[in-house]
């Protein structure tokens, strides 16, 4: 007698079949939605430079920890970034949203808001 798992869709277990199909559907949905808005390394670098220049001009003692999302629409874009204190003394991060505008081949930050 062999030990193992046998799954047959001809069985009389409709609930088990339902769970298998629902699990597969959930995996497909999660996989399909996972990469939305994720920035390329080039975009993340350009946005980080733009945010750093903006923070410096505004005399804000913050730095970019990570660019979480970047959505480009022609000459404008939105970005979501994880921010932390510039000196890194505390490992507390907050998320800010940025409105950007293309200026030549570079991005510049127009405004920001805290993510809620």
PDB file of C-alpha atoms in Angstrom:
ATOM      1  CA  UNK A   1       0.000   0.000   0.000  1.00  0.00           C
ATOM      2  CA  UNK A   2       1.506   3.336  -1.065  1.00  0.00           C
ATOM      3  CA  UNK A   3       1.288   6.417   1.085  1.00  0.00           C
ATOM      4  CA  UNK A   4       0.501   9.668  -0.631  1.00  0.00           C
ATOM      5  CA  UNK A   5      -2.114  12.207  -1.490  1.00  0.00           C
ATOM      6  CA  UNK A   6      -4.504  11.580  -4.314  1.00  0.00           C
ATOM      7  CA  UNK A   7      -6.791  14.320  -5.524  1.00  0.00           C
ATOM      8  CA  UNK A   8      -9.528  13.413  -7.907  1.00  0.00           C
ATOM      9  CA  UNK A   9     -12.125  15.819  -9.179  1.00  0.00           C
ATOM     10  CA  UNK A  10     -14.431  12.872  -9.783  1.00  0.00           C
ATOM     11  CA  UNK A  11     -14.724  12.300  -6.054  1.00  0.00           C
ATOM     12  CA  UNK A  12     -17.801  13.050  -3.999  1.00  0.00           C
ATOM     13  CA  UNK A  13     -16.107  15.834  -2.051  1.00  0.00           C
ATOM     14  CA  UNK A  14     -17.463  19.050  -3.556  1.00  0.00           C
ATOM     15  CA  UNK A  15     -16.290  21.204  -0.632  1.00  0.00           C
ATOM     16  CA  UNK A  16     -12.688  20.037  -1.073  1.00  0.00           C
ATOM     17  CA  UNK A  17     -12.926  20.797  -4.781  1.00  0.00           C
ATOM     18  CA  UNK A  18     -14.311  24.238  -4.012  1.00  0.00           C
ATOM     19  CA  UNK A  19     -11.428  24.952  -1.604  1.00  0.00           C
ATOM     20  CA  UNK A  20      -8.852  23.843  -4.184  1.00  0.00           C
ATOM     21  CA  UNK A  21     -10.328  26.073  -6.905  1.00  0.00           C
ATOM     22  CA  UNK A  22     -10.777  29.029  -4.504  1.00  0.00           C
ATOM     23  CA  UNK A  23      -7.161  28.689  -3.335  1.00  0.00           C
ATOM     24  CA  UNK A  24      -5.886  28.653  -6.905  1.00  0.00           C
ATOM     25  CA  UNK A  25      -7.989  31.717  -7.769  1.00  0.00           C
ATOM     26  CA  UNK A  26      -6.693  33.587  -4.690  1.00  0.00           C
ATOM     27  CA  UNK A  27      -3.079  32.806  -5.636  1.00  0.00           C
ATOM     28  CA  UNK A  28      -3.637  34.090  -9.168  1.00  0.00           C
ATOM     29  CA  UNK A  29      -5.219  37.330  -7.910  1.00  0.00           C
ATOM     30  CA  UNK A  30      -2.426  37.985  -5.429  1.00  0.00           C
ATOM     31  CA  UNK A  31       0.219  37.355  -8.076  1.00  0.00           C
ATOM     32  CA  UNK A  32      -1.519  39.610 -10.600  1.00  0.00           C
ATOM     33  CA  UNK A  33      -1.782  42.547  -8.180  1.00  0.00           C
ATOM     34  CA  UNK A  34       1.654  42.281  -6.589  1.00  0.00           C
ATOM     35  CA  UNK A  35       3.779  44.478  -8.872  1.00  0.00           C
ATOM     36  CA  UNK A  36       1.488  47.428  -9.431  1.00  0.00           C
ATOM     37  CA  UNK A  37       3.312  50.728  -9.164  1.00  0.00           C
ATOM     38  CA  UNK A  38       6.672  49.203  -8.235  1.00  0.00           C
ATOM     39  CA  UNK A  39       9.409  51.528  -9.517  1.00  0.00           C
ATOM     40  CA  UNK A  40      12.266  50.402 -11.728  1.00  0.00           C
ATOM     41  CA  UNK A  41      15.731  50.945 -10.225  1.00  0.00           C
ATOM     42  CA  UNK A  42      16.261  53.896 -12.592  1.00  0.00           C
ATOM     43  CA  UNK A  43      12.985  55.558 -11.587  1.00  0.00           C
ATOM     44  CA  UNK A  44      13.608  54.879  -7.892  1.00  0.00           C
ATOM     45  CA  UNK A  45      17.024  56.538  -8.168  1.00  0.00           C
ATOM     46  CA  UNK A  46      15.660  59.576 -10.067  1.00  0.00           C
ATOM     47  CA  UNK A  47      12.774  60.020  -7.613  1.00  0.00           C
ATOM     48  CA  UNK A  48      15.110  59.669  -4.622  1.00  0.00           C
ATOM     49  CA  UNK A  49      17.315  62.450  -6.044  1.00  0.00           C
ATOM     50  CA  UNK A  50      14.263  64.682  -6.601  1.00  0.00           C
ATOM     51  CA  UNK A  51      12.931  64.082  -3.084  1.00  0.00           C
ATOM     52  CA  UNK A  52      16.367  64.659  -1.544  1.00  0.00           C
ATOM     53  CA  UNK A  53      16.672  68.021  -3.353  1.00  0.00           C
ATOM     54  CA  UNK A  54      13.136  68.965  -2.223  1.00  0.00           C
ATOM     55  CA  UNK A  55      13.868  68.069   1.408  1.00  0.00           C
ATOM     56  CA  UNK A  56      17.076  70.081   1.315  1.00  0.00           C
ATOM     57  CA  UNK A  57      15.321  73.138  -0.162  1.00  0.00           C
ATOM     58  CA  UNK A  58      12.597  72.894   2.494  1.00  0.00           C
ATOM     59  CA  UNK A  59      15.180  72.416   5.304  1.00  0.00           C
ATOM     60  CA  UNK A  60      13.520  69.149   6.356  1.00  0.00           C
ATOM     61  CA  UNK A  61      15.766  66.782   8.245  1.00  0.00           C
ATOM     62  CA  UNK A  62      14.399  63.638   6.613  1.00  0.00           C
ATOM     63  CA  UNK A  63      15.754  61.102   4.141  1.00  0.00           C
ATOM     64  CA  UNK A  64      14.294  58.525   1.786  1.00  0.00           C
ATOM     65  CA  UNK A  65      14.408  54.984   3.155  1.00  0.00           C
ATOM     66  CA  UNK A  66      12.601  53.383   0.195  1.00  0.00           C
ATOM     67  CA  UNK A  67      10.542  54.349  -2.835  1.00  0.00           C
ATOM     68  CA  UNK A  68       7.465  52.163  -2.486  1.00  0.00           C
ATOM     69  CA  UNK A  69       5.413  53.204  -5.503  1.00  0.00           C
ATOM     70  CA  UNK A  70       5.897  55.302  -8.632  1.00  0.00           C
ATOM     71  CA  UNK A  71       3.165  56.092 -11.162  1.00  0.00           C
ATOM     72  CA  UNK A  72       4.120  58.156 -14.199  1.00  0.00           C
ATOM     73  CA  UNK A  73       1.561  59.955 -16.384  1.00  0.00           C
ATOM     74  CA  UNK A  74       3.375  61.940 -19.074  1.00  0.00           C
ATOM     75  CA  UNK A  75       5.199  64.902 -17.511  1.00  0.00           C
ATOM     76  CA  UNK A  76       3.711  64.322 -14.059  1.00  0.00           C
ATOM     77  CA  UNK A  77       3.994  61.489 -11.572  1.00  0.00           C
ATOM     78  CA  UNK A  78       3.084  60.436  -8.078  1.00  0.00           C
ATOM     79  CA  UNK A  79       5.354  58.555  -5.721  1.00  0.00           C
ATOM     80  CA  UNK A  80       5.012  57.004  -2.310  1.00  0.00           C
ATOM     81  CA  UNK A  81       8.154  56.844  -0.184  1.00  0.00           C
ATOM     82  CA  UNK A  82       9.098  55.510   3.209  1.00  0.00           C
ATOM     83  CA  UNK A  83      10.849  58.350   5.033  1.00  0.00           C
ATOM     84  CA  UNK A  84      12.952  58.465   8.178  1.00  0.00           C
ATOM     85  CA  UNK A  85      14.927  60.973  10.233  1.00  0.00           C
ATOM     86  CA  UNK A  86      18.041  62.136   8.330  1.00  0.00           C
ATOM     87  CA  UNK A  87      20.584  61.151  10.976  1.00  0.00           C
ATOM     88  CA  UNK A  88      19.032  57.688  11.316  1.00  0.00           C
ATOM     89  CA  UNK A  89      19.056  57.911  15.108  1.00  0.00           C
ATOM     90  CA  UNK A  90      15.564  56.425  15.310  1.00  0.00           C
ATOM     91  CA  UNK A  91      14.401  53.593  13.101  1.00  0.00           C
ATOM     92  CA  UNK A  92      10.899  55.031  12.757  1.00  0.00           C
ATOM     93  CA  UNK A  93       9.587  55.309   9.224  1.00  0.00           C
ATOM     94  CA  UNK A  94       6.585  57.203   7.896  1.00  0.00           C
ATOM     95  CA  UNK A  95       5.098  57.136   4.418  1.00  0.00           C
ATOM     96  CA  UNK A  96       4.816  60.333   2.397  1.00  0.00           C
ATOM     97  CA  UNK A  97       3.157  60.866  -0.966  1.00  0.00           C
ATOM     98  CA  UNK A  98       4.838  63.134  -3.508  1.00  0.00           C
ATOM     99  CA  UNK A  99       3.590  64.956  -6.596  1.00  0.00           C
ATOM    100  CA  UNK A 100       6.367  65.244  -9.190  1.00  0.00           C
ATOM    101  CA  UNK A 101       6.831  67.094 -12.452  1.00  0.00           C
ATOM    102  CA  UNK A 102       9.302  66.340 -15.224  1.00  0.00           C
ATOM    103  CA  UNK A 103      11.847  69.084 -15.756  1.00  0.00           C
ATOM    104  CA  UNK A 104      14.046  68.186 -18.713  1.00  0.00           C
ATOM    105  CA  UNK A 105      15.144  64.616 -18.130  1.00  0.00           C
ATOM    106  CA  UNK A 106      14.862  64.914 -14.344  1.00  0.00           C
ATOM    107  CA  UNK A 107      11.989  64.877 -11.882  1.00  0.00           C
ATOM    108  CA  UNK A 108      11.267  67.659  -9.400  1.00  0.00           C
ATOM    109  CA  UNK A 109       8.906  67.487  -6.428  1.00  0.00           C
ATOM    110  CA  UNK A 110       5.963  69.888  -6.531  1.00  0.00           C
ATOM    111  CA  UNK A 111       4.416  68.967  -3.172  1.00  0.00           C
ATOM    112  CA  UNK A 112       4.119  66.257  -0.553  1.00  0.00           C
ATOM    113  CA  UNK A 113       1.610  64.928   1.977  1.00  0.00           C
ATOM    114  CA  UNK A 114       1.706  62.344   4.722  1.00  0.00           C
ATOM    115  CA  UNK A 115       0.067  59.059   3.886  1.00  0.00           C
ATOM    116  CA  UNK A 116      -2.931  58.256   6.054  1.00  0.00           C
TER     117      UNK A 116
END
